[in-house]
PDB file as gemmi writes it, atoms N, CA and C in Angstrom:
CRYST1    1.000    1.000    1.000  90.00  90.00  90.00 P 1                      
ATOM      1  N   MET A   1     -17.815  -6.494   3.912  1.00  0.00           N  
ATOM      2  CA  MET A   1     -17.759  -5.092   4.244  1.00  0.00           C  
ATOM      3  C   MET A   1     -16.289  -4.666   4.254  1.00  0.00           C  
ATOM      4  N   GLU A   2     -16.004  -3.544   3.646  1.00  0.00           N  
ATOM      5  CA  GLU A   2     -14.642  -3.023   3.569  1.00  0.00           C  
ATOM      6  C   GLU A   2     -14.487  -1.838   4.508  1.00  0.00           C  
ATOM      7  N   ARG A   3     -13.265  -1.646   5.002  1.00  0.00           N  
ATOM      8  CA  ARG A   3     -12.995  -0.552   5.924  1.00  0.00           C  
ATOM      9  C   ARG A   3     -11.774   0.224   5.429  1.00  0.00           C  
ATOM     10  N   ALA A   4     -11.866   1.544   5.449  1.00  0.00           N  
ATOM     11  CA  ALA A   4     -10.737   2.407   5.116  1.00  0.00           C  
ATOM     12  C   ALA A   4     -10.353   3.187   6.362  1.00  0.00           C  
ATOM     13  N   ILE A   5      -9.051   3.301   6.587  1.00  0.00           N  
ATOM     14  CA  ILE A   5      -8.563   4.028   7.754  1.00  0.00           C  
ATOM     15  C   ILE A   5      -7.619   5.117   7.273  1.00  0.00           C  
ATOM     16  N   SER A   6      -7.865   6.343   7.694  1.00  0.00           N  
ATOM     17  CA  SER A   6      -6.975   7.444   7.328  1.00  0.00           C  
ATOM     18  C   SER A   6      -5.832   7.520   8.327  1.00  0.00           C  
ATOM     19  N   GLY A   7      -4.864   8.345   8.031  1.00  0.00           N  
ATOM     20  CA  GLY A   7      -3.737   8.529   8.920  1.00  0.00           C  
ATOM     21  C   GLY A   7      -4.100   9.204  10.219  1.00  0.00           C  
ATOM     22  N   HIS A   8      -5.303   9.719  10.327  1.00  0.00           N  
ATOM     23  CA  HIS A   8      -5.727  10.420  11.532  1.00  0.00           C  
ATOM     24  C   HIS A   8      -6.577   9.538  12.439  1.00  0.00           C  
ATOM     25  N   GLY A   9      -6.626   8.255  12.163  1.00  0.00           N  
ATOM     26  CA  GLY A   9      -7.376   7.354  13.015  1.00  0.00           C  
ATOM     27  C   GLY A   9      -8.853   7.275  12.694  1.00  0.00           C  
ATOM     28  N   ASN A  10      -9.305   7.972  11.667  1.00  0.00           N  
ATOM     29  CA  ASN A  10     -10.718   7.914  11.288  1.00  0.00           C  
ATOM     30  C   ASN A  10     -10.976   6.650  10.484  1.00  0.00           C  
ATOM     31  N   GLU A  11     -12.124   6.066  10.699  1.00  0.00           N  
ATOM     32  CA  GLU A  11     -12.518   4.882   9.950  1.00  0.00           C  
ATOM     33  C   GLU A  11     -13.798   5.167   9.192  1.00  0.00           C  
ATOM     34  N   HIS A  12     -13.921   4.553   8.029  1.00  0.00           N  
ATOM     35  CA  HIS A  12     -15.157   4.635   7.268  1.00  0.00           C  
ATOM     36  C   HIS A  12     -15.442   3.249   6.713  1.00  0.00           C  
ATOM     37  N   TRP A  13     -16.622   2.740   6.985  1.00  0.00           N  
ATOM     38  CA  TRP A  13     -17.009   1.420   6.502  1.00  0.00           C  
ATOM     39  C   TRP A  13     -17.783   1.559   5.202  1.00  0.00           C  
ATOM     40  N   PHE A  14     -17.471   0.704   4.254  1.00  0.00           N  
ATOM     41  CA  PHE A  14     -18.160   0.668   2.968  1.00  0.00           C  
ATOM     42  C   PHE A  14     -18.850  -0.686   2.835  1.00  0.00           C  
ATOM     43  N   PRO A  15     -20.047  -0.697   2.279  1.00  0.00           N  
ATOM     44  CA  PRO A  15     -20.773  -1.965   2.167  1.00  0.00           C  
ATOM     45  C   PRO A  15     -20.126  -2.946   1.187  1.00  0.00           C  
ATOM     46  N   THR A  16     -19.440  -2.429   0.162  1.00  0.00           N  
ATOM     47  CA  THR A  16     -18.789  -3.293  -0.823  1.00  0.00           C  
ATOM     48  C   THR A  16     -17.469  -2.668  -1.255  1.00  0.00           C  
ATOM     49  N   LEU A  17     -16.631  -3.474  -1.869  1.00  0.00           N  
ATOM     50  CA  LEU A  17     -15.373  -2.969  -2.404  1.00  0.00           C  
ATOM     51  C   LEU A  17     -15.637  -1.969  -3.529  1.00  0.00           C  
ATOM     52  N   LEU A  18     -16.627  -2.220  -4.364  1.00  0.00           N  
ATOM     53  CA  LEU A  18     -16.978  -1.289  -5.441  1.00  0.00           C  
ATOM     54  C   LEU A  18     -17.392   0.069  -4.871  1.00  0.00           C  
ATOM     55  N   HIS A  19     -18.190   0.061  -3.828  1.00  0.00           N  
ATOM     56  CA  HIS A  19     -18.600   1.317  -3.193  1.00  0.00           C  
ATOM     57  C   HIS A  19     -17.384   2.058  -2.640  1.00  0.00           C  
ATOM     58  N   ALA A  20     -16.471   1.338  -2.007  1.00  0.00           N  
ATOM     59  CA  ALA A  20     -15.251   1.958  -1.478  1.00  0.00           C  
ATOM     60  C   ALA A  20     -14.445   2.588  -2.601  1.00  0.00           C  
ATOM     61  N   ARG A  21     -14.241   1.861  -3.681  1.00  0.00           N  
ATOM     62  CA  ARG A  21     -13.469   2.397  -4.809  1.00  0.00           C  
ATOM     63  C   ARG A  21     -14.130   3.635  -5.404  1.00  0.00           C  
ATOM     64  N   THR A  22     -15.436   3.608  -5.542  1.00  0.00           N  
ATOM     65  CA  THR A  22     -16.176   4.740  -6.106  1.00  0.00           C  
ATOM     66  C   THR A  22     -16.051   5.970  -5.215  1.00  0.00           C  
ATOM     67  N   GLU A  23     -16.238   5.797  -3.926  1.00  0.00           N  
ATOM     68  CA  GLU A  23     -16.164   6.925  -2.994  1.00  0.00           C  
ATOM     69  C   GLU A  23     -14.747   7.475  -2.864  1.00  0.00           C  
ATOM     70  N   ILE A  24     -13.762   6.592  -2.857  1.00  0.00           N  
ATOM     71  CA  ILE A  24     -12.372   7.048  -2.770  1.00  0.00           C  
ATOM     72  C   ILE A  24     -11.986   7.809  -4.028  1.00  0.00           C  
ATOM     73  N   GLU A  25     -12.399   7.370  -5.186  1.00  0.00           N  
ATOM     74  CA  GLU A  25     -12.119   8.092  -6.435  1.00  0.00           C  
ATOM     75  C   GLU A  25     -12.819   9.449  -6.439  1.00  0.00           C  
ATOM     76  N   ARG A  26     -14.045   9.506  -5.944  1.00  0.00           N  
ATOM     77  CA  ARG A  26     -14.754  10.782  -5.849  1.00  0.00           C  
ATOM     78  C   ARG A  26     -13.995  11.742  -4.935  1.00  0.00           C  
ATOM     79  N   TRP A  27     -13.544  11.239  -3.797  1.00  0.00           N  
ATOM     80  CA  TRP A  27     -12.781  12.073  -2.864  1.00  0.00           C  
ATOM     81  C   TRP A  27     -11.466  12.528  -3.493  1.00  0.00           C  
ATOM     82  N   ARG A  28     -10.761  11.631  -4.191  1.00  0.00           N  
ATOM     83  CA  ARG A  28      -9.482  11.960  -4.810  1.00  0.00           C  
ATOM     84  C   ARG A  28      -9.645  13.077  -5.832  1.00  0.00           C  
ATOM     85  N   ARG A  29     -10.672  12.983  -6.649  1.00  0.00           N  
ATOM     86  CA  ARG A  29     -10.917  14.036  -7.649  1.00  0.00           C  
ATOM     87  C   ARG A  29     -11.255  15.365  -6.992  1.00  0.00           C  
ATOM     88  N   GLU A  30     -12.098  15.327  -5.990  1.00  0.00           N  
ATOM     89  CA  GLU A  30     -12.456  16.555  -5.269  1.00  0.00           C  
ATOM     90  C   GLU A  30     -11.207  17.183  -4.655  1.00  0.00           C  
ATOM     91  N   TYR A  31     -10.398  16.382  -3.989  1.00  0.00           N  
ATOM     92  CA  TYR A  31      -9.203  16.876  -3.306  1.00  0.00           C  
ATOM     93  C   TYR A  31      -8.186  17.451  -4.295  1.00  0.00           C  
ATOM     94  N   ASN A  32      -7.958  16.774  -5.396  1.00  0.00           N  
ATOM     95  CA  ASN A  32      -6.911  17.188  -6.335  1.00  0.00           C  
ATOM     96  C   ASN A  32      -7.344  18.218  -7.365  1.00  0.00           C  
ATOM     97  N   GLN A  33      -8.619  18.266  -7.704  1.00  0.00           N  
ATOM     98  CA  GLN A  33      -9.051  19.126  -8.800  1.00  0.00           C  
ATOM     99  C   GLN A  33      -9.917  20.308  -8.373  1.00  0.00           C  
ATOM    100  N   HIS A  34     -10.436  20.295  -7.155  1.00  0.00           N  
ATOM    101  CA  HIS A  34     -11.389  21.342  -6.778  1.00  0.00           C  
ATOM    102  C   HIS A  34     -11.075  22.057  -5.469  1.00  0.00           C  
ATOM    103  N   ARG A  35     -10.098  21.579  -4.712  1.00  0.00           N  
ATOM    104  CA  ARG A  35      -9.809  22.189  -3.407  1.00  0.00           C  
ATOM    105  C   ARG A  35      -8.435  22.840  -3.418  1.00  0.00           C  
ATOM    106  N   PRO A  36      -8.370  24.177  -3.503  1.00  0.00           N  
ATOM    107  CA  PRO A  36      -7.070  24.855  -3.513  1.00  0.00           C  
ATOM    108  C   PRO A  36      -6.335  24.669  -2.186  1.00  0.00           C  
ATOM    109  N   LYS A  37      -5.017  24.660  -2.273  1.00  0.00           N  
ATOM    110  CA  LYS A  37      -4.162  24.486  -1.099  1.00  0.00           C  
ATOM    111  C   LYS A  37      -3.311  25.734  -0.897  1.00  0.00           C  
ATOM    112  N   LYS A  38      -3.309  26.251   0.313  1.00  0.00           N  
ATOM    113  CA  LYS A  38      -2.555  27.461   0.631  1.00  0.00           C  
ATOM    114  C   LYS A  38      -1.053  27.259   0.387  1.00  0.00           C  
ATOM    115  N   ALA A  39      -0.544  26.081   0.682  1.00  0.00           N  
ATOM    116  CA  ALA A  39       0.891  25.810   0.575  1.00  0.00           C  
ATOM    117  C   ALA A  39       1.415  25.885  -0.860  1.00  0.00           C  
ATOM    118  N   ILE A  40       0.539  25.773  -1.837  1.00  0.00           N  
ATOM    119  CA  ILE A  40       0.975  25.848  -3.241  1.00  0.00           C  
ATOM    120  C   ILE A  40       0.320  27.035  -3.938  1.00  0.00           C  
ATOM    121  N   GLY A  41       0.232  28.130  -3.205  1.00  0.00           N  
ATOM    122  CA  GLY A  41      -0.254  29.378  -3.788  1.00  0.00           C  
ATOM    123  C   GLY A  41      -1.728  29.404  -4.091  1.00  0.00           C  
ATOM    124  N   ALA A  42      -2.523  28.746  -3.284  1.00  0.00           N  
ATOM    125  CA  ALA A  42      -3.981  28.696  -3.445  1.00  0.00           C  
ATOM    126  C   ALA A  42      -4.400  28.059  -4.765  1.00  0.00           C  
ATOM    127  N   MET A  43      -3.562  27.156  -5.265  1.00  0.00           N  
ATOM    128  CA  MET A  43      -3.897  26.398  -6.474  1.00  0.00           C  
ATOM    129  C   MET A  43      -4.365  25.008  -6.053  1.00  0.00           C  
ATOM    130  N   THR A  44      -5.057  24.340  -6.959  1.00  0.00           N  
ATOM    131  CA  THR A  44      -5.376  22.937  -6.712  1.00  0.00           C  
ATOM    132  C   THR A  44      -4.127  22.115  -7.023  1.00  0.00           C  
ATOM    133  N   PRO A  45      -3.994  20.929  -6.433  1.00  0.00           N  
ATOM    134  CA  PRO A  45      -2.849  20.093  -6.771  1.00  0.00           C  
ATOM    135  C   PRO A  45      -2.764  19.784  -8.270  1.00  0.00           C  
ATOM    136  N   ALA A  46      -3.890  19.593  -8.928  1.00  0.00           N  
ATOM    137  CA  ALA A  46      -3.882  19.312 -10.368  1.00  0.00           C  
ATOM    138  C   ALA A  46      -3.354  20.503 -11.159  1.00  0.00           C  
ATOM    139  N   ALA A  47      -3.782  21.718 -10.808  1.00  0.00           N  
ATOM    140  CA  ALA A  47      -3.308  22.917 -11.502  1.00  0.00           C  
ATOM    141  C   ALA A  47      -1.825  23.136 -11.242  1.00  0.00           C  
ATOM    142  N   TYR A  48      -1.383  22.880 -10.025  1.00  0.00           N  
ATOM    143  CA  TYR A  48       0.030  23.031  -9.683  1.00  0.00           C  
ATOM    144  C   TYR A  48       0.879  22.033 -10.471  1.00  0.00           C  
ATOM    145  N   ALA A  49       0.427  20.800 -10.559  1.00  0.00           N  
ATOM    146  CA  ALA A  49       1.151  19.783 -11.331  1.00  0.00           C  
ATOM    147  C   ALA A  49       1.234  20.180 -12.798  1.00  0.00           C  
ATOM    148  N   GLN A  50       0.151  20.717 -13.347  1.00  0.00           N  
ATOM    149  CA  GLN A  50       0.156  21.160 -14.744  1.00  0.00           C  
ATOM    150  C   GLN A  50       1.128  22.316 -14.936  1.00  0.00           C  
ATOM    151  N   GLN A  51       1.144  23.251 -14.001  1.00  0.00           N  
ATOM    152  CA  GLN A  51       2.071  24.380 -14.082  1.00  0.00           C  
ATOM    153  C   GLN A  51       3.520  23.888 -14.046  1.00  0.00           C  
ATOM    154  N   LEU A  52       3.820  22.937 -13.176  1.00  0.00           N  
ATOM    155  CA  LEU A  52       5.171  22.382 -13.127  1.00  0.00           C  
ATOM    156  C   LEU A  52       5.528  21.660 -14.418  1.00  0.00           C  
ATOM    157  N   ALA A  53       4.589  20.916 -14.960  1.00  0.00           N  
ATOM    158  CA  ALA A  53       4.843  20.182 -16.199  1.00  0.00           C  
ATOM    159  C   ALA A  53       5.151  21.125 -17.352  1.00  0.00           C  
ATOM    160  N   ASN A  54       4.577  22.316 -17.332  1.00  0.00           N  
ATOM    161  CA  ASN A  54       4.781  23.288 -18.406  1.00  0.00           C  
ATOM    162  C   ASN A  54       5.949  24.234 -18.144  1.00  0.00           C  
ATOM    163  N   SER A  55       6.600  24.117 -16.998  1.00  0.00           N  
ATOM    164  CA  SER A  55       7.638  25.084 -16.634  1.00  0.00           C  
ATOM    165  C   SER A  55       9.015  24.661 -17.125  1.00  0.00           C  
ATOM    166  N   ASP A  56       9.914  25.634 -17.199  1.00  0.00           N  
ATOM    167  CA  ASP A  56      11.295  25.365 -17.578  1.00  0.00           C  
ATOM    168  C   ASP A  56      12.054  24.645 -16.475  1.00  0.00           C  
ATOM    169  N   ILE A  57      11.553  24.698 -15.260  1.00  0.00           N  
ATOM    170  CA  ILE A  57      12.213  24.002 -14.153  1.00  0.00           C  
ATOM    171  C   ILE A  57      12.202  22.498 -14.414  1.00  0.00           C  
ATOM    172  N   ILE A  58      11.080  21.984 -14.853  1.00  0.00           N  
ATOM    173  CA  ILE A  58      10.935  20.558 -15.115  1.00  0.00           C  
ATOM    174  C   ILE A  58      11.392  20.210 -16.531  1.00  0.00           C  
ATOM    175  N   ASN A  59      11.115  21.065 -17.488  1.00  0.00           N  
ATOM    176  CA  ASN A  59      11.412  20.810 -18.899  1.00  0.00           C  
ATOM    177  C   ASN A  59      12.352  21.875 -19.465  1.00  0.00           C  
ATOM    178  N   PRO A  60      13.600  21.933 -19.024  1.00  0.00           N  
ATOM    179  CA  PRO A  60      14.485  22.980 -19.530  1.00  0.00           C  
ATOM    180  C   PRO A  60      14.689  22.867 -21.038  1.00  0.00           C  
ATOM    181  N   GLY A  61      14.602  24.007 -21.699  1.00  0.00           N  
ATOM    182  CA  GLY A  61      14.857  24.054 -23.133  1.00  0.00           C  
ATOM    183  C   GLY A  61      13.710  23.633 -24.021  1.00  0.00           C  
ATOM    184  N   LEU A  62      12.568  23.320 -23.459  1.00  0.00           N  
ATOM    185  CA  LEU A  62      11.429  22.909 -24.304  1.00  0.00           C  
ATOM    186  C   LEU A  62      10.610  24.088 -24.723  1.00  0.00           C  
TER     187      LEU A  62                                                      
END                                                                             
């Protein structure tokens, strides 16, 4: 049995390592691709990263 602990003291037990990896990947995708964050202009982290990658701030002269 595997256990994951967040920075807030919450624990979640997974029956197998494969189950833990699957659930953590599902959470990561949801968090980064579908949940907008107020701190970055109500964009998702994935959209914000794409905007930075396409900007002159990161790629001057491109």
